[in-house]
Structure formats: structure tokens, C-alpha cells
Amino acid sequence: MPKTLLNPPGFPGATSAFSHGVKIDLNDAEIIFVTGQVAIDEQGNVLFADSIAKQTEFVFENIKKILAEGGALLDDIVKVTIYLTHLHAATFAEVAAVRNRYLANAKAASTLVGVAKLAKDACHVEIDAIAVKKKII
């Protein structure tokens, strides 16, 4: 089962033993696993610390770039998990509005998890994803 590591240019370097995405070839389809993404720039600086909506948009844009590196689209996402440090109705509404805009066609399964903290202070949302793309043979 061949695998391809996905690390688009302009992303923070994959430190230690991870890639931003991994594409697995399953003969007639490909699965892409996207590592949890947070709103940081190439140097590791947190972006939009005062706006969960902007952090969420930035994260979905990164997910889109990782999927593109693997030949997939946001519409190919079948599952997302969203981790929030401030889980309450207003925050959920902001994040859900962004998620719904980016995944309008995917209709992906979605899980929301409240967490005390993420790996990088001032990051308030982290999202990982799984996409499946039928190969054109």
C-alpha cells in the first residue's frame, strides 16, 4: 500500500515524526489523512489570536492546500474533527458557520471536542480531516 507524504511549501516544517498529510493508495481510491491544523504561520507564530472565526478560516485554507498537494478537494472530505478551547454556544456558532461554508458540498461527518488547551498557546481551534478520492483510471 504506497503512501505519499504531503507537506506543501510555505507550511511550518514538519517537526519530529509527522507530515501535514499522508495519502494512501488503495488501488481504485486514495485516502488522505490531514494532521490537525492550527492557525500558525511558517515561523510558528500564532495568527488571529483574537478571532476564532479567522483562525478557523485559516485552518480550512491550510487543509485545502494539503488536499490539493494530494490531488483532492475539500469536497472529498468525509470526516473532520474540530477541537475547541472555548466550547460554548457563541464560539460553536462562529466555527460552525465557517465549517458549513467550506464543507457545504462535502456534507462530511463532523465531531466537535472541547479541550482545555492546544499545543500552541493562543490557538483556539484545531481541525484534522480525512478525505477519500476515487482514482481516475
GROMACS .gro file of C-alpha atoms in nm:
model
  137
    1MET     CA    1   0.000   0.000   0.000
    2PRO     CA    2   0.201   0.300  -0.126
    3LYS     CA    3   0.194   0.619   0.081
    4THR     CA    4   0.286   0.975  -0.012
    5LEU     CA    5   0.378   1.241   0.244
    6LEU     CA    6   0.212   1.579   0.186
    7ASN     CA    7   0.399   1.887   0.308
    8PRO     CA    8   0.311   2.188   0.089
    9PRO     CA    9   0.559   2.475   0.057
   10GLY     CA   10   0.504   2.761   0.299
   11PHE     CA   11   0.391   2.540   0.587
   12PRO     CA   12   0.579   2.518   0.914
   13GLY     CA   13   0.838   2.242   0.887
   14ALA     CA   14   0.716   1.903   0.993
   15THR     CA   15   0.897   1.868   1.321
   16SER     CA   16   0.973   1.528   1.465
   17ALA     CA   17   0.797   1.237   1.302
   18PHE     CA   18   0.489   1.380   1.129
   19SER     CA   19   0.370   1.514   0.795
   20HIS     CA   20   0.089   1.762   0.735
   21GLY     CA   21  -0.086   1.496   0.531
   22VAL     CA   22  -0.047   1.136   0.421
   23LYS     CA   23  -0.202   0.995   0.104
   24ILE     CA   24  -0.261   0.620   0.089
   25ASP     CA   25  -0.318   0.445  -0.247
   26LEU     CA   26  -0.597   0.186  -0.226
   27ASN     CA   27  -0.593   0.080  -0.594
   28ASP     CA   28  -0.923   0.240  -0.709
   29ALA     CA   29  -0.926   0.519  -0.446
   30GLU     CA   30  -0.696   0.730  -0.235
   31ILE     CA   31  -0.739   0.825   0.128
   32ILE     CA   32  -0.578   1.143   0.260
   33PHE     CA   33  -0.528   1.195   0.631
   34VAL     CA   34  -0.468   1.559   0.728
   35THR     CA   35  -0.282   1.626   1.052
   36GLY     CA   36  -0.452   1.861   1.297
   37GLN     CA   37  -0.402   2.214   1.168
   38VAL     CA   38  -0.384   2.530   1.376
   39ALA     CA   39  -0.354   2.898   1.281
   40ILE     CA   40   0.023   2.944   1.272
   41ASP     CA   41   0.248   3.090   1.007
   42GLU     CA   42   0.560   2.932   0.856
   43GLN     CA   43   0.772   3.050   1.150
   44GLY     CA   44   0.528   2.904   1.405
   45ASN     CA   45   0.372   3.236   1.512
   46VAL     CA   46   0.006   3.222   1.614
   47LEU     CA   47  -0.227   3.417   1.384
   48PHE     CA   48  -0.563   3.580   1.465
   49ALA     CA   49  -0.545   3.505   1.839
   50ASP     CA   50  -0.846   3.733   1.895
   51SER     CA   51  -1.076   3.572   1.636
   52ILE     CA   52  -1.186   3.210   1.637
   53ALA     CA   53  -1.364   3.262   1.304
   54LYS     CA   54  -1.043   3.388   1.136
   55GLN     CA   55  -0.841   3.105   1.291
   56THR     CA   56  -1.097   2.855   1.158
   57GLU     CA   57  -1.086   3.007   0.808
   58PHE     CA   58  -0.705   2.996   0.810
   59VAL     CA   59  -0.713   2.630   0.916
   60PHE     CA   60  -0.959   2.534   0.641
   61GLU     CA   61  -0.744   2.716   0.384
   62ASN     CA   62  -0.445   2.509   0.502
   63ILE     CA   63  -0.647   2.189   0.481
   64LYS     CA   64  -0.746   2.289   0.126
   65LYS     CA   65  -0.375   2.334   0.033
   66ILE     CA   66  -0.276   1.999   0.183
   67LEU     CA   67  -0.556   1.822  -0.002
   68ALA     CA   68  -0.456   1.996  -0.327
   69GLU     CA   69  -0.100   1.870  -0.277
   70GLY     CA   70  -0.253   1.521  -0.279
   71GLY     CA   71  -0.484   1.587  -0.576
   72ALA     CA   72  -0.803   1.620  -0.368
   73LEU     CA   73  -1.057   1.889  -0.285
   74LEU     CA   74  -1.250   1.996   0.024
   75ASP     CA   75  -1.550   1.821  -0.135
   76ASP     CA   76  -1.360   1.490  -0.093
   77ILE     CA   77  -1.357   1.523   0.288
   78VAL     CA   78  -1.558   1.251   0.460
   79LYS     CA   79  -1.469   1.326   0.826
   80VAL     CA   80  -1.346   1.623   1.028
   81THR     CA   81  -1.271   1.655   1.396
   82ILE     CA   82  -1.271   2.004   1.543
   83TYR     CA   83  -1.105   2.076   1.877
   84LEU     CA   84  -1.205   2.400   2.058
   85THR     CA   85  -1.054   2.552   2.370
   86HIS     CA   86  -1.365   2.763   2.438
   87LEU     CA   87  -1.667   2.543   2.386
   88HIS     CA   88  -1.984   2.747   2.427
   89ALA     CA   89  -2.278   2.840   2.204
   90ALA     CA   90  -2.131   3.160   2.057
   91THR     CA   91  -1.796   3.000   1.974
   92PHE     CA   92  -1.963   2.694   1.828
   93ALA     CA   93  -2.182   2.915   1.610
   94GLU     CA   94  -1.878   3.101   1.470
   95VAL     CA   95  -1.684   2.782   1.398
   96ALA     CA   96  -1.989   2.601   1.257
   97ALA     CA   97  -2.061   2.889   1.017
   98VAL     CA   98  -1.708   2.866   0.874
   99ARG     CA   99  -1.717   2.484   0.864
  100ASN     CA  100  -2.054   2.489   0.688
  101ARG     CA  101  -1.923   2.730   0.425
  102TYR     CA  102  -1.609   2.526   0.350
  103LEU     CA  103  -1.780   2.185   0.363
  104ALA     CA  104  -2.117   2.276   0.209
  105ASN     CA  105  -2.080   2.015  -0.066
  106ALA     CA  106  -1.885   1.755   0.132
  107LYS     CA  107  -2.153   1.704   0.399
  108ALA     CA  108  -1.876   1.533   0.597
  109ALA     CA  109  -1.921   1.356   0.927
  110SER     CA  110  -1.810   1.602   1.193
  111THR     CA  111  -1.708   1.573   1.556
  112LEU     CA  112  -1.661   1.867   1.793
  113VAL     CA  113  -1.447   1.823   2.104
  114GLY     CA  114  -1.387   2.071   2.384
  115VAL     CA  115  -1.029   2.070   2.511
  116ALA     CA  116  -0.853   2.258   2.789
  117LYS     CA  117  -0.562   2.361   2.570
  118LEU     CA  118  -0.395   2.304   2.234
  119ALA     CA  119  -0.022   2.251   2.173
  120LYS     CA  120   0.033   2.618   2.083
  121ASP     CA  121  -0.090   2.887   2.326
  122ALA     CA  122  -0.339   3.134   2.171
  123CYS     CA  123  -0.457   2.875   1.918
  124HIS     CA  124  -0.823   2.817   1.996
  125VAL     CA  125  -0.919   2.575   1.720
  126GLU     CA  126  -0.751   2.271   1.566
  127ILE     CA  127  -0.901   2.063   1.285
  128ASP     CA  128  -0.798   1.732   1.133
  129ALA     CA  129  -0.961   1.569   0.834
  130ILE     CA  130  -0.993   1.255   0.628
  131ALA     CA  131  -1.067   1.269   0.256
  132VAL     CA  132  -1.139   0.991   0.008
  133LYS     CA  133  -1.095   1.039  -0.365
  134LYS     CA  134  -1.183   0.790  -0.633
  135LYS     CA  135  -0.891   0.746  -0.870
  136ILE     CA  136  -0.942   0.812  -1.238
  137ILE     CA  137  -0.813   0.502  -1.412
   0.00000   0.00000   0.00000
